[in-house]
Amino acid sequence: MSETKLTTRERILAAALELFSERGYFNTAVPDIVKASGVSTGSIYHHFKDKEGVARALFSDLLAQMDDKLAHIDANNEGAEAQCRAVVALLFQMASEQPRVMAFMLSARHREFMPNEPPICSSRPFNKMRELVASGIEEGVVRSGDPMVLSAMLFGGPLRMISLHLDGILERPLAEYLDESWQSAWRAVAV
Amino acid sequence: MSETKLTTRERILAAALELFSERGYFNTAVPDIVKASGVSTGSIYHHFKDKEGVARALFSDLLAQMDDKLAHIDANNEGAEAQCRAVVALLFQMASEQPRVMAFMLSARHREFMPNEPPICSSRPFNKMRELVASGIEEGVVRSGDPMVLSAMLFGGPLRMISLHLDGILERPLAEYLDESWQSAWRAVAV
DNA sequence: GTCTATACAGTGATAGAC
DNA sequence: GTCTATCACTGTATAGAC
C-alpha cells in the first residue's frame, strides 16, 4: 500500500473514483470526498475548479490510461483480428480487476454531470475500436459494410457481458466467458 | 394534443419522463416538475410518496408497457428467429419514435436514484429476451451454448446501435441500420 | 498548499386553507 | 384533490488564517 506516497491531487481523484463509481456522482457530496481522501475542502477547491472539475479530471485521466493500453495492443499484435480480440480481452480483464473504473467509464451518464463533455462513444478509445474494424475490412478478414455498424456488432455483445458482470448478474467470473463471447462476436463480422 | 384529458397523475408522469430523460433525475428538481406539468407541489406529493416515488412509478409503467409489446410479439410471430428479429425491430422503432423513453429505460443509472430497484437487465423484458434465445436453441436455429452469453451477443450489438443513436452519433436515421444490424447480430448466434 | 469555519442557494418535503 | 406558502436542511463553494 503506497497510498501514503500519493500526491494530494491523486488522493482526491482516488477517493472520487471510489465514491462516484460506488454511489454515483450526485450521491457523492464534497464532504464525502473530504472524509474518504483525508484532504480538506480547501485543498480540493485549490486543485480543482469545482466538483465537476474533479469528475472531468478523473474521466480524462482514465480515458488517457485506456488510450495507452489500446496503443500498446496495437503495437503488440499482428492483424486486425488479433488486435480486436486483444481489445476484448483487455476490457474483460479491466472489468474483472477494476470494476469501479469500468463502471465509471462505461455506465455512468457523464453528460448529466459534465454537460460539455462529448459522449464517451466519440472518445479516442472508441474511435480506435472503430478503426480496428475498418482495417479488418481492408485486410479482408471482416466483411465489408458500415464500420460503425460492424464495430457496434463486434464489441456490443462483449460490452453487454461486461454490463451484466458489473450488475452482478453473471454466475461465473467474467474471464470464463471470454472465449465463448469472442467467438460469437467475431462470427457477427467475420467474412 | 389531448394533453388536457390526462389525469393529474398522468400529467406528472409525462412531465417527469420528459425532464428525467432530458436532464437526468438529479438535475430535475420537484419545482421543475411543477412548472412542466402545471400541477402543484401539493398534488405531486398527494399522488406520490416522494420524488423517488415518481421515478419508481414511471419506471414501472414503462416496463409494463414494454412487457406488453413483447407479449404481443410473442403471440404474432412464428419461431424464435422471427420473434427475436421483431424484438430488435421494436427496440429500433421505439428508439426512433420515443428516444426519451428509451434513454430513460436503457441508459439511466436507475440504482443511483432507486436504490432498492433491481437492475434493469433482470427485469421481465430482458428475461423475455433471454427466453427467446433459449427457445431458439431448442428449435435448433440458435447454436447451443450459454443462453446468457448468446442473448448478450444477439441483442448487444443492436442495443449499442441504439445507444449510438441516442447519443446522436449516427449519421442516418436508426431505421436504416436495422437490416444490416440484424443480419450481423443473427450471424453471431445462428447455427 | 493546506486547513477550518461559514455563507448562501436551492432542495425535498410539509402544513393547512380551500 | 388541489393549491400556496413556507420550513428545515443539505450541499456547493468561498474567505481567510496558517
CSV table of C-alpha atoms (C1' of nucleotides) in Angstrom, one decimal:
chain,number,residue,atom,x,y,z
A,1,MET,CA,0.0,0.0,0.0
A,2,SER,CA,1.8,3.1,-1.2
A,3,GLU,CA,-1.2,5.2,-0.5
A,4,THR,CA,0.9,7.5,1.6
A,5,LYS,CA,3.1,8.4,-1.3
A,6,LEU,CA,0.2,9.7,-3.4
A,7,THR,CA,0.1,13.4,-4.1
A,8,THR,CA,-2.9,15.4,-2.8
A,9,ARG,CA,-4.3,15.5,-6.3
A,10,GLU,CA,-4.0,11.8,-6.7
A,11,ARG,CA,-5.6,11.1,-3.3
A,12,ILE,CA,-8.6,13.3,-4.2
A,13,LEU,CA,-9.0,11.5,-7.5
A,14,ALA,CA,-8.7,8.1,-6.0
A,15,ALA,CA,-11.4,8.9,-3.4
A,16,ALA,CA,-13.6,10.4,-6.0
A,17,LEU,CA,-13.3,7.4,-8.3
A,18,GLU,CA,-14.2,5.1,-5.4
A,19,LEU,CA,-17.2,7.2,-4.4
A,20,PHE,CA,-18.5,8.2,-7.9
A,21,SER,CA,-18.4,4.6,-9.2
A,22,GLU,CA,-19.9,3.2,-6.0
A,23,ARG,CA,-22.7,5.6,-5.3
A,24,GLY,CA,-22.7,7.9,-8.3
A,25,TYR,CA,-21.7,11.5,-8.8
A,26,PHE,CA,-24.8,13.0,-7.4
A,27,ASN,CA,-24.9,10.8,-4.4
A,28,THR,CA,-21.4,12.0,-3.5
A,29,ALA,CA,-21.1,15.2,-1.6
A,30,VAL,CA,-17.8,17.1,-1.5
A,31,PRO,CA,-17.6,16.5,2.3
A,32,ASP,CA,-17.7,12.7,1.4
A,33,ILE,CA,-14.6,13.2,-0.7
A,34,VAL,CA,-13.0,15.1,2.1
A,35,LYS,CA,-13.6,12.2,4.5
A,36,ALA,CA,-12.6,9.5,2.1
A,37,SER,CA,-9.5,11.2,0.9
A,38,GLY,CA,-8.3,12.8,4.1
A,39,VAL,CA,-7.9,16.0,2.2
A,40,SER,CA,-9.6,19.2,3.3
A,41,THR,CA,-12.3,21.1,1.4
A,42,GLY,CA,-10.0,23.9,0.7
A,43,SER,CA,-7.4,21.7,-0.9
A,44,ILE,CA,-9.9,20.1,-3.1
A,45,TYR,CA,-11.0,23.5,-4.4
A,46,HIS,CA,-7.4,24.6,-4.7
A,47,HIS,CA,-6.7,21.7,-7.1
A,48,PHE,CA,-9.9,21.7,-9.0
A,49,LYS,CA,-12.3,24.4,-10.0
A,50,ASP,CA,-15.4,22.7,-8.6
A,51,LYS,CA,-16.8,19.3,-8.1
A,52,GLU,CA,-17.4,18.9,-11.8
A,53,GLY,CA,-13.8,19.6,-12.3
A,54,VAL,CA,-12.9,16.6,-10.2
A,55,ALA,CA,-15.0,14.4,-12.3
A,56,ARG,CA,-13.6,15.9,-15.5
A,57,ALA,CA,-10.0,15.3,-14.4
A,58,LEU,CA,-10.8,11.8,-13.3
A,59,PHE,CA,-12.6,11.0,-16.6
A,60,SER,CA,-9.8,12.5,-18.7
A,61,ASP,CA,-7.1,10.5,-16.8
A,62,LEU,CA,-9.0,7.2,-17.2
A,63,LEU,CA,-9.5,7.8,-20.9
A,64,ALA,CA,-5.9,8.5,-21.3
A,65,GLN,CA,-4.9,5.3,-19.5
A,66,MET,CA,-7.3,3.4,-21.7
A,67,ASP,CA,-5.9,5.0,-24.7
A,68,ASP,CA,-2.3,4.0,-23.7
A,69,LYS,CA,-3.4,0.4,-23.3
A,70,LEU,CA,-5.1,0.3,-26.7
A,71,ALA,CA,-1.9,1.8,-28.3
A,72,HIS,CA,0.0,-1.0,-26.6
A,73,ILE,CA,-2.3,-3.6,-28.1
A,74,ASP,CA,-1.9,-2.1,-31.5
A,75,ALA,CA,1.8,-2.4,-31.3
A,76,ASN,CA,2.0,-5.9,-29.9
A,77,ASN,CA,-0.5,-7.7,-32.1
A,78,GLU,CA,-0.4,-8.6,-35.7
A,79,GLY,CA,-3.5,-8.2,-37.8
A,80,ALA,CA,-6.9,-6.7,-37.0
A,81,GLU,CA,-8.5,-9.9,-35.8
A,82,ALA,CA,-5.8,-10.5,-33.1
A,83,GLN,CA,-6.0,-6.8,-32.2
A,84,CYS,CA,-9.7,-6.8,-31.8
A,85,ARG,CA,-9.6,-10.0,-29.7
A,86,ALA,CA,-6.9,-8.4,-27.5
A,87,VAL,CA,-9.1,-5.4,-27.0
A,88,VAL,CA,-12.0,-7.6,-25.8
A,89,ALA,CA,-9.7,-9.5,-23.6
A,90,LEU,CA,-8.4,-6.2,-22.1
A,91,LEU,CA,-11.9,-4.9,-21.5
A,92,PHE,CA,-12.8,-8.2,-19.7
A,93,GLN,CA,-9.7,-8.1,-17.7
A,94,MET,CA,-10.2,-4.5,-16.6
A,95,ALA,CA,-13.9,-5.2,-15.8
A,96,SER,CA,-12.7,-8.0,-13.5
A,97,GLU,CA,-9.8,-6.3,-11.8
A,98,GLN,CA,-11.1,-2.8,-11.7
A,99,PRO,CA,-14.9,-3.0,-11.8
A,100,ARG,CA,-15.2,0.5,-10.4
A,101,VAL,CA,-13.1,2.1,-13.1
A,102,MET,CA,-15.1,0.3,-15.8
A,103,ALA,CA,-18.4,1.2,-14.2
A,104,PHE,CA,-17.5,4.8,-14.1
A,105,MET,CA,-16.2,4.8,-17.7
A,106,LEU,CA,-18.8,2.7,-19.4
A,107,SER,CA,-22.0,3.0,-17.5
A,108,ALA,CA,-22.1,6.5,-15.9
A,109,ARG,CA,-24.2,9.1,-17.5
A,110,HIS,CA,-21.4,11.6,-18.0
A,111,ARG,CA,-23.4,14.2,-19.8
A,112,GLU,CA,-25.6,14.6,-16.7
A,113,PHE,CA,-22.8,16.0,-14.6
A,114,MET,CA,-20.3,17.1,-17.3
A,115,PRO,CA,-22.6,18.9,-19.7
A,116,ASN,CA,-19.9,19.9,-22.1
A,117,GLU,CA,-18.1,16.6,-22.4
A,118,PRO,CA,-18.7,14.7,-25.6
A,119,PRO,CA,-20.3,11.3,-25.3
A,120,ILE,CA,-17.9,8.5,-24.5
A,121,CYS,CA,-18.6,6.7,-27.7
A,122,SER,CA,-16.9,9.6,-29.5
A,123,SER,CA,-13.9,9.4,-27.3
A,124,ARG,CA,-10.5,8.3,-28.6
A,125,PRO,CA,-10.6,4.7,-27.3
A,126,PHE,CA,-14.0,4.1,-29.0
A,127,ASN,CA,-12.7,5.6,-32.2
A,128,LYS,CA,-9.7,3.4,-32.1
A,129,MET,CA,-12.0,0.4,-31.9
A,130,ARG,CA,-13.8,1.5,-35.0
A,131,GLU,CA,-10.5,2.0,-36.8
A,132,LEU,CA,-9.5,-1.6,-35.9
A,133,VAL,CA,-12.7,-2.8,-37.6
A,134,ALA,CA,-12.1,-0.7,-40.6
A,135,SER,CA,-8.6,-2.1,-41.0
A,136,GLY,CA,-10.1,-5.6,-40.6
A,137,ILE,CA,-12.2,-4.8,-43.7
A,138,GLU,CA,-9.2,-3.7,-45.6
A,139,GLU,CA,-7.3,-6.8,-44.6
A,140,GLY,CA,-10.3,-8.8,-45.9
A,141,VAL,CA,-10.9,-10.6,-42.6
A,142,VAL,CA,-14.0,-8.5,-41.8
A,143,ARG,CA,-16.9,-8.4,-44.2
A,144,SER,CA,-17.5,-5.2,-46.0
A,145,GLY,CA,-20.1,-2.9,-44.6
A,146,ASP,CA,-20.6,0.2,-42.5
A,147,PRO,CA,-17.6,0.3,-40.0
A,148,MET,CA,-19.9,1.9,-37.4
A,149,VAL,CA,-22.4,-0.9,-37.6
A,150,LEU,CA,-19.8,-3.6,-37.7
A,151,SER,CA,-17.9,-2.1,-34.8
A,152,ALA,CA,-21.1,-2.0,-32.7
A,153,MET,CA,-21.8,-5.6,-33.6
A,154,LEU,CA,-18.3,-6.8,-32.8
A,155,PHE,CA,-18.0,-5.0,-29.5
A,156,GLY,CA,-21.6,-4.6,-28.5
A,157,GLY,CA,-22.0,-8.2,-27.3
A,158,PRO,CA,-18.9,-8.2,-25.2
A,159,LEU,CA,-19.7,-4.9,-23.7
A,160,ARG,CA,-23.1,-6.2,-22.7
A,161,MET,CA,-21.4,-9.1,-21.0
A,162,ILE,CA,-19.4,-6.5,-19.0
A,163,SER,CA,-22.5,-4.7,-18.1
A,164,LEU,CA,-24.1,-7.9,-16.8
A,165,HIS,CA,-20.9,-8.6,-14.9
A,166,LEU,CA,-20.9,-5.1,-13.3
A,167,ASP,CA,-24.6,-5.5,-12.4
A,168,GLY,CA,-23.7,-8.8,-10.6
A,169,ILE,CA,-25.9,-10.9,-12.9
A,170,LEU,CA,-23.3,-13.4,-14.1
A,171,GLU,CA,-22.9,-16.6,-12.2
A,172,ARG,CA,-19.3,-17.2,-13.1
A,173,PRO,CA,-16.2,-14.9,-13.2
A,174,LEU,CA,-16.3,-12.8,-16.3
A,175,ALA,CA,-13.0,-14.2,-17.6
A,176,GLU,CA,-14.6,-17.6,-18.1
A,177,TYR,CA,-17.0,-16.1,-20.6
A,178,LEU,CA,-14.2,-14.6,-22.7
A,179,ASP,CA,-13.7,-17.4,-25.3
A,180,GLU,CA,-17.4,-18.0,-25.9
A,181,SER,CA,-18.1,-14.3,-26.1
A,182,TRP,CA,-15.3,-13.6,-28.5
A,183,GLN,CA,-16.2,-16.5,-30.8
A,184,SER,CA,-19.8,-15.3,-31.1
A,185,ALA,CA,-18.9,-11.7,-31.5
A,186,TRP,CA,-16.4,-12.4,-34.2
A,187,ARG,CA,-18.9,-14.5,-36.2
A,188,ALA,CA,-21.0,-11.4,-36.4
A,189,VAL,CA,-18.5,-9.6,-38.5
A,190,ALA,CA,-16.1,-12.2,-40.0
A,191,VAL,CA,-16.2,-12.7,-43.7
B,1,MET,CA,-53.0,17.1,-28.5
B,2,SER,CA,-55.2,15.5,-25.9
B,3,GLU,CA,-53.0,16.8,-23.1
B,4,THR,CA,-55.9,18.3,-21.4
B,5,LYS,CA,-57.6,15.0,-21.0
B,6,LEU,CA,-54.8,13.5,-19.0
B,7,THR,CA,-55.3,12.8,-15.3
B,8,THR,CA,-53.2,14.6,-12.8
B,9,ARG,CA,-51.1,11.5,-12.2
B,10,GLU,CA,-50.5,11.1,-15.9
B,11,ARG,CA,-49.5,14.8,-16.3
B,12,ILE,CA,-47.0,14.4,-13.5
B,13,LEU,CA,-45.5,11.3,-15.0
B,14,ALA,CA,-45.4,12.7,-18.5
B,15,ALA,CA,-43.5,15.8,-17.3
B,16,ALA,CA,-41.2,13.7,-15.2
B,17,LEU,CA,-40.4,11.4,-18.1
B,18,GLU,CA,-39.6,14.5,-20.2
B,19,LEU,CA,-37.3,16.0,-17.6
B,20,PHE,CA,-35.7,12.9,-16.2
B,21,SER,CA,-34.7,11.6,-19.7
B,22,GLU,CA,-33.6,15.1,-20.9
B,23,ARG,CA,-31.6,16.3,-18.0
B,24,GLY,CA,-31.5,13.3,-15.7
B,25,TYR,CA,-33.2,12.6,-12.3
B,26,PHE,CA,-30.7,14.6,-10.2
B,27,ASN,CA,-30.8,17.6,-12.5
B,28,THR,CA,-34.6,17.7,-12.1
B,29,ALA,CA,-36.0,19.5,-9.1
B,30,VAL,CA,-39.5,19.0,-7.9
B,31,PRO,CA,-40.3,22.6,-8.7
B,32,ASP,CA,-39.2,21.8,-12.3
B,33,ILE,CA,-41.9,19.1,-12.5
B,34,VAL,CA,-44.4,21.5,-11.1
B,35,LYS,CA,-43.7,24.0,-13.9
B,36,ALA,CA,-43.5,21.4,-16.6
B,37,SER,CA,-46.7,19.6,-15.6
B,38,GLY,CA,-48.8,22.5,-14.5
B,39,VAL,CA,-49.6,20.6,-11.3
B,40,SER,CA,-48.8,21.9,-7.9
B,41,THR,CA,-46.3,20.6,-5.4
B,42,GLY,CA,-49.0,19.5,-3.1
B,43,SER,CA,-50.7,17.4,-5.7
B,44,ILE,CA,-47.4,15.7,-6.6
B,45,TYR,CA,-46.9,14.7,-3.0
B,46,HIS,CA,-50.5,13.6,-2.8
B,47,HIS,CA,-50.1,11.2,-5.6
B,48,PHE,CA,-46.6,10.0,-4.8
B,49,LYS,CA,-44.7,9.5,-1.6
B,50,ASP,CA,-41.7,11.4,-2.7
B,51,LYS,CA,-39.6,12.3,-5.8
B,52,GLU,CA,-38.2,8.8,-5.9
B,53,GLY,CA,-41.8,7.5,-5.9
B,54,VAL,CA,-42.4,9.4,-9.1
B,55,ALA,CA,-39.4,7.8,-10.7
B,56,ARG,CA,-40.5,4.3,-9.5
B,57,ALA,CA,-44.0,4.7,-10.8
B,58,LEU,CA,-42.7,6.0,-14.1
B,59,PHE,CA,-40.2,3.2,-14.5
B,60,SER,CA,-42.7,0.6,-13.5
B,61,ASP,CA,-45.2,1.9,-16.1
B,62,LEU,CA,-42.7,1.9,-18.8
B,63,LEU,CA,-41.5,-1.7,-18.0
B,64,ALA,CA,-45.1,-2.9,-18.1
B,65,GLN,CA,-45.7,-1.2,-21.5
B,66,MET,CA,-42.6,-2.9,-22.8
B,67,ASP,CA,-43.7,-6.2,-21.4
B,68,ASP,CA,-47.0,-5.9,-23.2
B,69,LYS,CA,-45.3,-5.2,-26.5
B,70,LEU,CA,-43.0,-8.2,-26.1
B,71,ALA,CA,-46.0,-10.4,-25.3
B,72,HIS,CA,-47.6,-9.1,-28.5
B,73,ILE,CA,-44.6,-10.0,-30.5
B,74,ASP,CA,-44.6,-13.5,-28.9
B,75,ALA,CA,-48.1,-14.1,-30.0
B,76,ASN,CA,-47.8,-12.7,-33.5
B,77,ASN,CA,-44.6,-14.2,-34.7
B,78,GLU,CA,-43.8,-17.8,-35.5
B,79,GLY,CA,-40.5,-19.2,-34.4
B,80,ALA,CA,-37.7,-17.8,-32.3
B,81,GLU,CA,-35.8,-16.2,-35.2
B,82,ALA,CA,-38.8,-14.2,-36.3
B,83,GLN,CA,-39.6,-13.3,-32.7
B,84,CYS,CA,-36.1,-12.1,-32.0
B,85,ARG,CA,-36.0,-10.1,-35.2
B,86,ALA,CA,-39.3,-8.5,-34.3
B,87,VAL,CA,-37.9,-7.6,-30.9
B,88,VAL,CA,-34.9,-5.8,-32.4
B,89,ALA,CA,-37.2,-4.0,-34.9
B,90,LEU,CA,-39.4,-2.9,-32.0
B,91,LEU,CA,-36.5,-1.6,-30.0
B,92,PHE,CA,-35.2,0.3,-33.0
B,93,GLN,CA,-38.7,1.7,-33.7
B,94,MET,CA,-39.2,2.8,-30.1
B,95,ALA,CA,-35.7,4.4,-30.0
B,96,SER,CA,-36.6,6.4,-33.1
B,97,GLU,CA,-40.1,7.4,-32.1
B,98,GLN,CA,-39.7,7.8,-28.4
B,99,PRO,CA,-36.0,8.4,-27.8
B,100,ARG,CA,-36.7,9.8,-24.3
B,101,VAL,CA,-38.4,6.7,-23.2
B,102,MET,CA,-35.7,4.5,-24.4
B,103,ALA,CA,-33.0,6.7,-22.9
B,104,PHE,CA,-34.7,6.6,-19.5
B,105,MET,CA,-35.2,2.9,-19.7
B,106,LEU,CA,-31.9,1.7,-21.2
B,107,SER,CA,-29.3,4.2,-20.2
B,108,ALA,CA,-30.3,5.8,-16.9
B,109,ARG,CA,-28.5,4.6,-13.8
B,110,HIS,CA,-31.6,3.6,-12.0
B,111,ARG,CA,-29.9,2.2,-9.0
B,112,GLU,CA,-28.5,5.6,-8.2
B,113,PHE,CA,-31.9,7.1,-7.5
B,114,MET,CA,-33.9,4.0,-6.9
B,115,PRO,CA,-31.6,2.1,-4.5
B,116,ASN,CA,-34.0,-0.8,-4.0
B,117,GLU,CA,-34.9,-1.4,-7.6
B,118,PRO,CA,-33.3,-4.5,-9.2
B,119,PRO,CA,-31.0,-3.8,-12.2
B,120,ILE,CA,-32.9,-3.4,-15.5
B,121,CYS,CA,-31.2,-6.4,-17.0
B,122,SER,CA,-33.0,-8.6,-14.5
B,123,SER,CA,-36.4,-7.1,-15.4
B,124,ARG,CA,-39.1,-9.1,-17.2
B,125,PRO,CA,-38.5,-7.7,-20.7
B,126,PHE,CA,-34.8,-8.7,-20.5
B,127,ASN,CA,-35.7,-12.1,-19.2
B,128,LYS,CA,-38.1,-12.5,-22.0
B,129,MET,CA,-35.4,-11.8,-24.5
B,130,ARG,CA,-33.2,-14.5,-22.9
B,131,GLU,CA,-36.1,-16.9,-23.1
B,132,LEU,CA,-36.5,-16.3,-26.8
B,133,VAL,CA,-32.9,-17.2,-27.3
B,134,ALA,CA,-33.3,-20.3,-25.2
B,135,SER,CA,-36.2,-21.4,-27.3
B,136,GLY,CA,-34.1,-20.7,-30.4
B,137,ILE,CA,-31.6,-23.2,-29.1
B,138,GLU,CA,-34.4,-25.8,-28.6
B,139,GLU,CA,-35.7,-25.2,-32.1
B,140,GLY,CA,-32.3,-25.8,-33.4
B,141,VAL,CA,-32.0,-22.4,-35.1
B,142,VAL,CA,-29.5,-21.0,-32.5
B,143,ARG,CA,-26.3,-22.8,-31.7
B,144,SER,CA,-26.1,-24.4,-28.3
B,145,GLY,CA,-24.3,-22.5,-25.6
B,146,ASP,CA,-24.9,-20.4,-22.5
B,147,PRO,CA,-28.2,-18.6,-23.2
B,148,MET,CA,-27.0,-15.6,-21.2
B,149,VAL,CA,-24.0,-15.2,-23.4
B,150,LEU,CA,-25.9,-15.9,-26.6
B,151,SER,CA,-28.6,-13.4,-25.6
B,152,ALA,CA,-25.9,-10.8,-24.9
B,153,MET,CA,-24.4,-11.4,-28.3
B,154,LEU,CA,-27.6,-11.3,-30.2
B,155,PHE,CA,-29.0,-8.1,-28.6
B,156,GLY,CA,-25.8,-6.4,-27.5
B,157,GLY,CA,-24.9,-5.1,-30.9
B,158,PRO,CA,-28.4,-3.8,-31.7
B,159,LEU,CA,-28.5,-2.2,-28.3
B,160,ARG,CA,-25.2,-0.5,-29.0
B,161,MET,CA,-26.7,0.9,-32.2
B,162,ILE,CA,-29.5,2.3,-30.1
B,163,SER,CA,-27.0,3.9,-27.7
B,164,LEU,CA,-25.2,5.5,-30.6
B,165,HIS,CA,-28.4,6.8,-32.0
B,166,LEU,CA,-29.5,8.2,-28.6
B,167,ASP,CA,-26.1,9.9,-28.3
B,168,GLY,CA,-26.6,11.5,-31.7
B,169,ILE,CA,-23.6,9.7,-33.3
B,170,LEU,CA,-25.3,8.0,-36.2
B,171,GLU,CA,-25.4,9.9,-39.5
B,172,ARG,CA,-28.6,8.3,-40.8
B,173,PRO,CA,-31.9,7.5,-39.2
B,174,LEU,CA,-31.7,4.5,-37.0
B,175,ALA,CA,-34.3,2.5,-39.0
B,176,GLU,CA,-31.9,2.5,-42.0
B,177,TYR,CA,-29.5,0.4,-39.9
B,178,LEU,CA,-32.0,-2.2,-39.0
B,179,ASP,CA,-31.4,-4.8,-41.7
B,180,GLU,CA,-27.6,-4.7,-41.5
B,181,SER,CA,-27.6,-4.7,-37.7
B,182,TRP,CA,-30.0,-7.7,-37.6
B,183,GLN,CA,-28.1,-9.7,-40.1
B,184,SER,CA,-24.8,-9.2,-38.3
B,185,ALA,CA,-26.3,-9.9,-34.9
B,186,TRP,CA,-28.0,-13.1,-36.1
B,187,ARG,CA,-24.8,-14.4,-37.5
B,188,ALA,CA,-23.3,-14.3,-34.1
B,189,VAL,CA,-25.7,-16.9,-32.7
B,190,ALA,CA,-27.1,-18.8,-35.7
B,191,VAL,CA,-26.2,-22.4,-36.1
C,1,DG,C1',-0.7,24.4,-0.4
C,2,DT,C1',-3.5,23.2,3.3
C,3,DC,C1',-6.6,23.9,6.7
C,4,DT,C1',-11.3,25.5,9.4
C,5,DA,C1',-15.3,27.9,9.5
C,6,DT,C1',-19.0,29.7,7.3
C,7,DA,C1',-22.1,32.0,3.8
C,8,DC,C1',-25.7,31.1,0.8
C,9,DA,C1',-28.6,29.0,-2.7
C,10,DG,C1',-31.6,25.7,-3.8
C,11,DT,C1',-33.7,21.3,-2.5
C,12,DG,C1',-37.2,18.0,-0.9
C,13,DA,C1',-40.9,17.9,1.8
C,14,DT,C1',-44.9,19.6,4.9
C,15,DA,C1',-48.9,22.5,6.7
C,16,DG,C1',-53.1,23.9,6.2
C,17,DA,C1',-56.7,26.7,3.5
C,18,DC,C1',-60.0,25.8,0.0
D,1,DG,C1',-57.8,16.5,-4.6
D,2,DT,C1',-55.6,20.7,-5.4
D,3,DC,C1',-53.5,24.7,-4.1
D,4,DT,C1',-50.0,28.4,-1.9
D,5,DA,C1',-46.7,29.4,1.4
D,6,DT,C1',-43.1,28.0,4.0
D,7,DC,C1',-39.8,25.3,6.6
D,8,DA,C1',-35.6,22.7,7.6
D,9,DC,C1',-31.7,21.1,5.7
D,10,DT,C1',-28.1,19.6,2.7
D,11,DG,C1',-24.6,20.6,-0.4
D,12,DT,C1',-21.5,23.7,-3.0
D,13,DA,C1',-18.3,27.0,-2.8
D,14,DT,C1',-15.7,30.9,-0.6
D,15,DA,C1',-12.9,33.5,3.0
D,16,DG,C1',-9.1,34.0,5.2
D,17,DA,C1',-5.8,32.2,8.8
D,18,DC,C1',-1.6,29.5,8.9
